[in-house]
PDB file of C-alpha atoms in Angstrom:
ATOM      1  CA  MET E   1      12.889  -9.240  10.862  1.00 44.00           C
ATOM      2  CA  GLU E   2      14.490 -10.688  13.905  1.00 45.00           C
ATOM      3  CA  SER E   3      17.224  -8.182  13.497  1.00 48.00           C
ATOM      4  CA  LEU E   4      14.609  -5.257  13.946  1.00 70.00           C
ATOM      5  CA  GLY E   5      13.067  -7.049  16.825  1.00 88.00           C
ATOM      6  CA  LEU E   6       9.698  -7.331  15.121  1.00 93.00           C
ATOM      7  CA  HIS E   7       7.387 -10.056  16.397  1.00 95.00           C
ATOM      8  CA  ILE E   8       4.706 -10.987  14.248  1.00 96.00           C
ATOM      9  CA  SER E   9       1.753 -12.961  15.611  1.00 94.00           C
ATOM     10  CA  GLU E  10      -2.056 -13.458  15.354  1.00 92.00           C
ATOM     11  CA  SER E  11      -4.115 -10.754  17.136  1.00 92.00           C
ATOM     12  CA  THR E  12      -7.498 -11.341  18.480  1.00 89.00           C
ATOM     13  CA  ASP E  13      -7.730  -8.181  20.623  1.00 92.00           C
ATOM     14  CA  LEU E  14      -9.549  -6.021  18.174  1.00 93.00           C
ATOM     15  CA  ASP E  15      -9.668  -3.088  20.601  1.00 93.00           C
ATOM     16  CA  THR E  16      -6.015  -2.631  20.057  1.00 93.00           C
ATOM     17  CA  PHE E  17      -5.467  -4.084  16.564  1.00 93.00           C
ATOM     18  CA  VAL E  18      -8.336  -1.995  14.733  1.00 94.00           C
ATOM     19  CA  PRO E  19      -6.893   1.380  16.053  1.00 93.00           C
ATOM     20  CA  ALA E  20      -3.394   0.568  14.741  1.00 92.00           C
ATOM     21  CA  TYR E  21      -4.731   0.035  11.203  1.00 91.00           C
ATOM     22  CA  ALA E  22      -7.236   2.786  11.520  1.00 91.00           C
ATOM     23  CA  ARG E  23      -4.516   5.105  12.051  1.00 88.00           C
ATOM     24  CA  VAL E  24      -2.502   3.922   8.742  1.00 85.00           C
ATOM     25  CA  SER E  25      -5.667   3.511   6.702  1.00 86.00           C
ATOM     26  CA  GLY E  26      -7.140   6.853   7.329  1.00 86.00           C
ATOM     27  CA  ILE E  27     -10.179   5.779   9.488  1.00 90.00           C
ATOM     28  CA  PRO E  28     -10.828   8.846  11.676  1.00 92.00           C
ATOM     29  CA  ALA E  29     -10.932   8.373  15.348  1.00 92.00           C
ATOM     30  CA  GLU E  30     -14.902   8.549  15.480  1.00 94.00           C
ATOM     31  CA  GLY E  31     -15.130   5.653  12.836  1.00 93.00           C
ATOM     32  CA  VAL E  32     -12.854   3.111  15.027  1.00 94.00           C
ATOM     33  CA  ALA E  33     -15.853   1.782  17.076  1.00 95.00           C
ATOM     34  CA  ALA E  34     -17.875   1.035  13.888  1.00 94.00           C
ATOM     35  CA  ALA E  35     -14.832  -0.692  12.235  1.00 93.00           C
ATOM     36  CA  ILE E  36     -14.231  -2.770  15.564  1.00 93.00           C
ATOM     37  CA  ASP E  37     -17.945  -3.701  15.169  1.00 92.00           C
ATOM     38  CA  ARG E  38     -17.545  -4.562  11.474  1.00 90.00           C
ATOM     39  CA  GLU E  39     -14.469  -6.814  12.286  1.00 88.00           C
ATOM     40  CA  LYS E  40     -16.545  -8.598  15.148  1.00 86.00           C
ATOM     41  CA  ALA E  41     -19.521  -9.326  12.841  1.00 85.00           C
ATOM     42  CA  PHE E  42     -17.447 -10.344   9.797  1.00 78.00           C
ATOM     43  CA  SER E  43     -17.332 -14.155   9.446  1.00 66.00           C
ATOM     44  CA  GLY E  44     -16.696 -14.529   5.746  1.00 66.00           C
ATOM     45  CA  ASP E  45     -16.628 -17.846   4.203  1.00 69.00           C
ATOM     46  CA  GLY E  46     -13.080 -18.631   4.987  1.00 72.00           C
ATOM     47  CA  THR E  47     -10.435 -17.899   7.565  1.00 88.00           C
ATOM     48  CA  VAL E  48      -9.641 -14.578   8.706  1.00 91.00           C
ATOM     49  CA  LEU E  49      -6.009 -13.969  10.291  1.00 91.00           C
ATOM     50  CA  ARG E  50      -5.236 -10.640  11.951  1.00 93.00           C
ATOM     51  CA  LEU E  51      -1.587 -10.339  12.089  1.00 96.00           C
ATOM     52  CA  ALA E  52       0.008  -7.688  14.344  1.00 96.00           C
ATOM     53  CA  GLY E  53       3.686  -6.828  14.296  1.00 96.00           C
ATOM     54  CA  ARG E  54       5.039  -5.526  17.506  1.00 95.00           C
ATOM     55  CA  LEU E  55       8.249  -3.821  18.379  1.00 92.00           C
ATOM     56  CA  ASP E  56       8.542  -3.120  22.304  1.00 89.00           C
ATOM     57  CA  ASP E  57       4.963  -4.334  22.716  1.00 87.00           C
ATOM     58  CA  ARG E  58       3.560  -1.756  20.426  1.00 92.00           C
ATOM     59  CA  ILE E  59       1.812  -2.485  17.254  1.00 94.00           C
ATOM     60  CA  VAL E  60       3.691  -1.100  14.487  1.00 95.00           C
ATOM     61  CA  GLY E  61       2.371  -3.124  11.542  1.00 95.00           C
ATOM     62  CA  THR E  62      -0.863  -4.980  10.521  1.00 94.00           C
ATOM     63  CA  ALA E  63      -2.109  -7.248   7.924  1.00 95.00           C
ATOM     64  CA  VAL E  64      -5.544  -8.836   7.783  1.00 93.00           C
ATOM     65  CA  ALA E  65      -5.419 -12.264   5.703  1.00 94.00           C
ATOM     66  CA  TRP E  66      -8.601 -13.670   4.432  1.00 93.00           C
ATOM     67  CA  LEU E  67      -8.219 -17.229   3.139  1.00 93.00           C
ATOM     68  CA  SER E  68     -11.104 -18.334   1.170  1.00 91.00           C
ATOM     69  CA  HIS E  69     -11.632 -20.727  -2.041  1.00 90.00           C
ATOM     70  CA  GLY E  70      -7.938 -21.051  -2.393  1.00 92.00           C
ATOM     71  CA  LEU E  71      -7.356 -17.313  -2.507  1.00 94.00           C
ATOM     72  CA  LEU E  72      -5.484 -15.090   0.154  1.00 95.00           C
ATOM     73  CA  THR E  73      -6.790 -11.535  -0.020  1.00 94.00           C
ATOM     74  CA  LEU E  74      -4.883  -9.091   1.948  1.00 94.00           C
ATOM     75  CA  TYR E  75      -6.404  -5.924   3.617  1.00 92.00           C
ATOM     76  CA  PHE E  76      -5.234  -3.362   5.924  1.00 90.00           C
ATOM     77  CA  VAL E  77      -1.395  -4.097   5.453  1.00 92.00           C
ATOM     78  CA  GLY E  78       0.188  -1.000   6.955  1.00 89.00           C
ATOM     79  CA  THR E  79       3.049   0.279   8.954  1.00 89.00           C
ATOM     80  CA  GLN E  80       2.734   3.156  11.517  1.00 87.00           C
ATOM     81  CA  PRO E  81       4.103   6.234   9.776  1.00 82.00           C
ATOM     82  CA  GLU E  82       7.069   6.691  12.225  1.00 85.00           C
ATOM     83  CA  ARG E  83       8.273   3.068  11.526  1.00 85.00           C
ATOM     84  CA  ARG E  84       8.014   3.109   7.653  1.00 85.00           C
ATOM     85  CA  ARG E  85      10.896   2.281   5.354  1.00 85.00           C
ATOM     86  CA  ARG E  86      12.213  -0.341   7.563  1.00 87.00           C
ATOM     87  CA  GLY E  87      10.809  -3.453   5.956  1.00 87.00           C
ATOM     88  CA  ILE E  88       7.854  -3.778   8.345  1.00 92.00           C
ATOM     89  CA  GLY E  89       5.100  -3.883   5.483  1.00 90.00           C
ATOM     90  CA  ALA E  90       7.077  -6.436   3.549  1.00 92.00           C
ATOM     91  CA  ALA E  91       7.323  -8.518   6.545  1.00 94.00           C
ATOM     92  CA  MET E  92       3.848  -8.300   7.423  1.00 94.00           C
ATOM     93  CA  THR E  93       2.924  -9.269   3.800  1.00 94.00           C
ATOM     94  CA  ARG E  94       5.481 -12.156   3.874  1.00 95.00           C
ATOM     95  CA  ALA E  95       4.097 -13.405   7.150  1.00 96.00           C
ATOM     96  CA  ALA E  96       0.654 -13.558   5.569  1.00 96.00           C
ATOM     97  CA  LEU E  97       1.722 -15.241   2.364  1.00 96.00           C
ATOM     98  CA  ASP E  98       3.742 -17.729   4.454  1.00 96.00           C
ATOM     99  CA  LEU E  99       0.570 -18.744   6.678  1.00 94.00           C
ATOM    100  CA  ALA E 100      -1.527 -19.023   3.589  1.00 95.00           C
ATOM    101  CA  GLY E 101       1.074 -21.064   1.773  1.00 94.00           C
ATOM    102  CA  GLU E 102       1.101 -23.536   4.906  1.00 94.00           C
ATOM    103  CA  ARG E 103      -2.589 -23.942   4.258  1.00 93.00           C
ATOM    104  CA  GLY E 104      -2.253 -24.802   0.671  1.00 94.00           C
ATOM    105  CA  VAL E 105      -3.138 -21.408  -0.788  1.00 94.00           C
ATOM    106  CA  ARG E 106      -1.044 -20.180  -3.978  1.00 93.00           C
ATOM    107  CA  THR E 107      -2.673 -17.151  -5.064  1.00 94.00           C
ATOM    108  CA  ALA E 108      -2.828 -13.847  -3.366  1.00 95.00           C
ATOM    109  CA  ALA E 109      -4.692 -10.706  -4.061  1.00 93.00           C
ATOM    110  CA  LEU E 110      -4.791  -7.052  -2.653  1.00 91.00           C
ATOM    111  CA  THR E 111      -5.287  -3.538  -3.525  1.00 88.00           C
ATOM    112  CA  SER E 112      -2.480  -1.029  -3.015  1.00 86.00           C
ATOM    113  CA  THR E 113      -1.721   2.663  -2.453  1.00 83.00           C
ATOM    114  CA  PRO E 114       1.132   3.979  -4.544  1.00 84.00           C
ATOM    115  CA  VAL E 115       3.446   4.007  -1.483  1.00 82.00           C
ATOM    116  CA  GLY E 116       2.758   0.348  -1.150  1.00 85.00           C
ATOM    117  CA  GLU E 117       3.071  -0.679  -4.777  1.00 89.00           C
ATOM    118  CA  PRO E 118       7.047  -1.134  -4.748  1.00 90.00           C
ATOM    119  CA  VAL E 119       6.979  -3.154  -1.701  1.00 90.00           C
ATOM    120  CA  TYR E 120       4.295  -5.533  -3.302  1.00 91.00           C
ATOM    121  CA  ARG E 121       6.247  -5.531  -6.697  1.00 93.00           C
ATOM    122  CA  ARG E 122       9.500  -6.781  -4.815  1.00 93.00           C
ATOM    123  CA  LEU E 123       7.435  -9.575  -3.256  1.00 92.00           C
ATOM    124  CA  GLY E 124       6.209 -10.828  -6.725  1.00 92.00           C
ATOM    125  CA  PHE E 125       2.766  -9.143  -6.958  1.00 93.00           C
ATOM    126  CA  ARG E 126       1.856  -7.657 -10.212  1.00 92.00           C
ATOM    127  CA  THR E 127      -0.800  -5.312 -11.372  1.00 90.00           C
ATOM    128  CA  VAL E 128      -3.756  -7.038 -13.073  1.00 90.00           C
ATOM    129  CA  GLY E 129      -6.148  -4.122 -13.044  1.00 86.00           C
ATOM    130  CA  THR E 130      -6.823  -0.555 -11.528  1.00 84.00           C
ATOM    131  CA  PHE E 131      -9.954   1.169 -10.367  1.00 80.00           C
ATOM    132  CA  ARG E 132     -10.850   4.803  -9.792  1.00 80.00           C
ATOM    133  CA  LEU E 133     -12.577   6.191  -6.678  1.00 76.00           C
ATOM    134  CA  LEU E 134     -15.562   8.695  -6.946  1.00 77.00           C
ATOM    135  CA  THR E 135     -16.105  10.924  -4.071  1.00 79.00           C
ATOM    136  CA  PHE E 136     -19.435  12.839  -4.002  1.00 78.00           C
TER     137      PHE E 136
END
């Protein structure tokens, strides 16, 4: 990713990190404050790493990595729409996988939209189940 100038690092600034993933994940502007509060309150039973991919000091990619019980669970992996199809999502995922591997984690899980499925397949993920959402 160095050729793109993408710099991936852990982010602790939830006031800039959460709006970046909210935009990609369909969280409306009026829901961002609640999402920030949820992130601040989350302690889990493991380690949570929030990774921000930056170009020109702007967050263009995100990934939340939760390491617990020998498993990496990925959330909010996304790329800002105007920066898609450049390998940023794959780089964010790979960075989370690498950090987990350094900590001895050998299994990763995530849920994906259809847009992300080819990216994850190329990285070695496989589908083990599906679920349907009910809106009412």
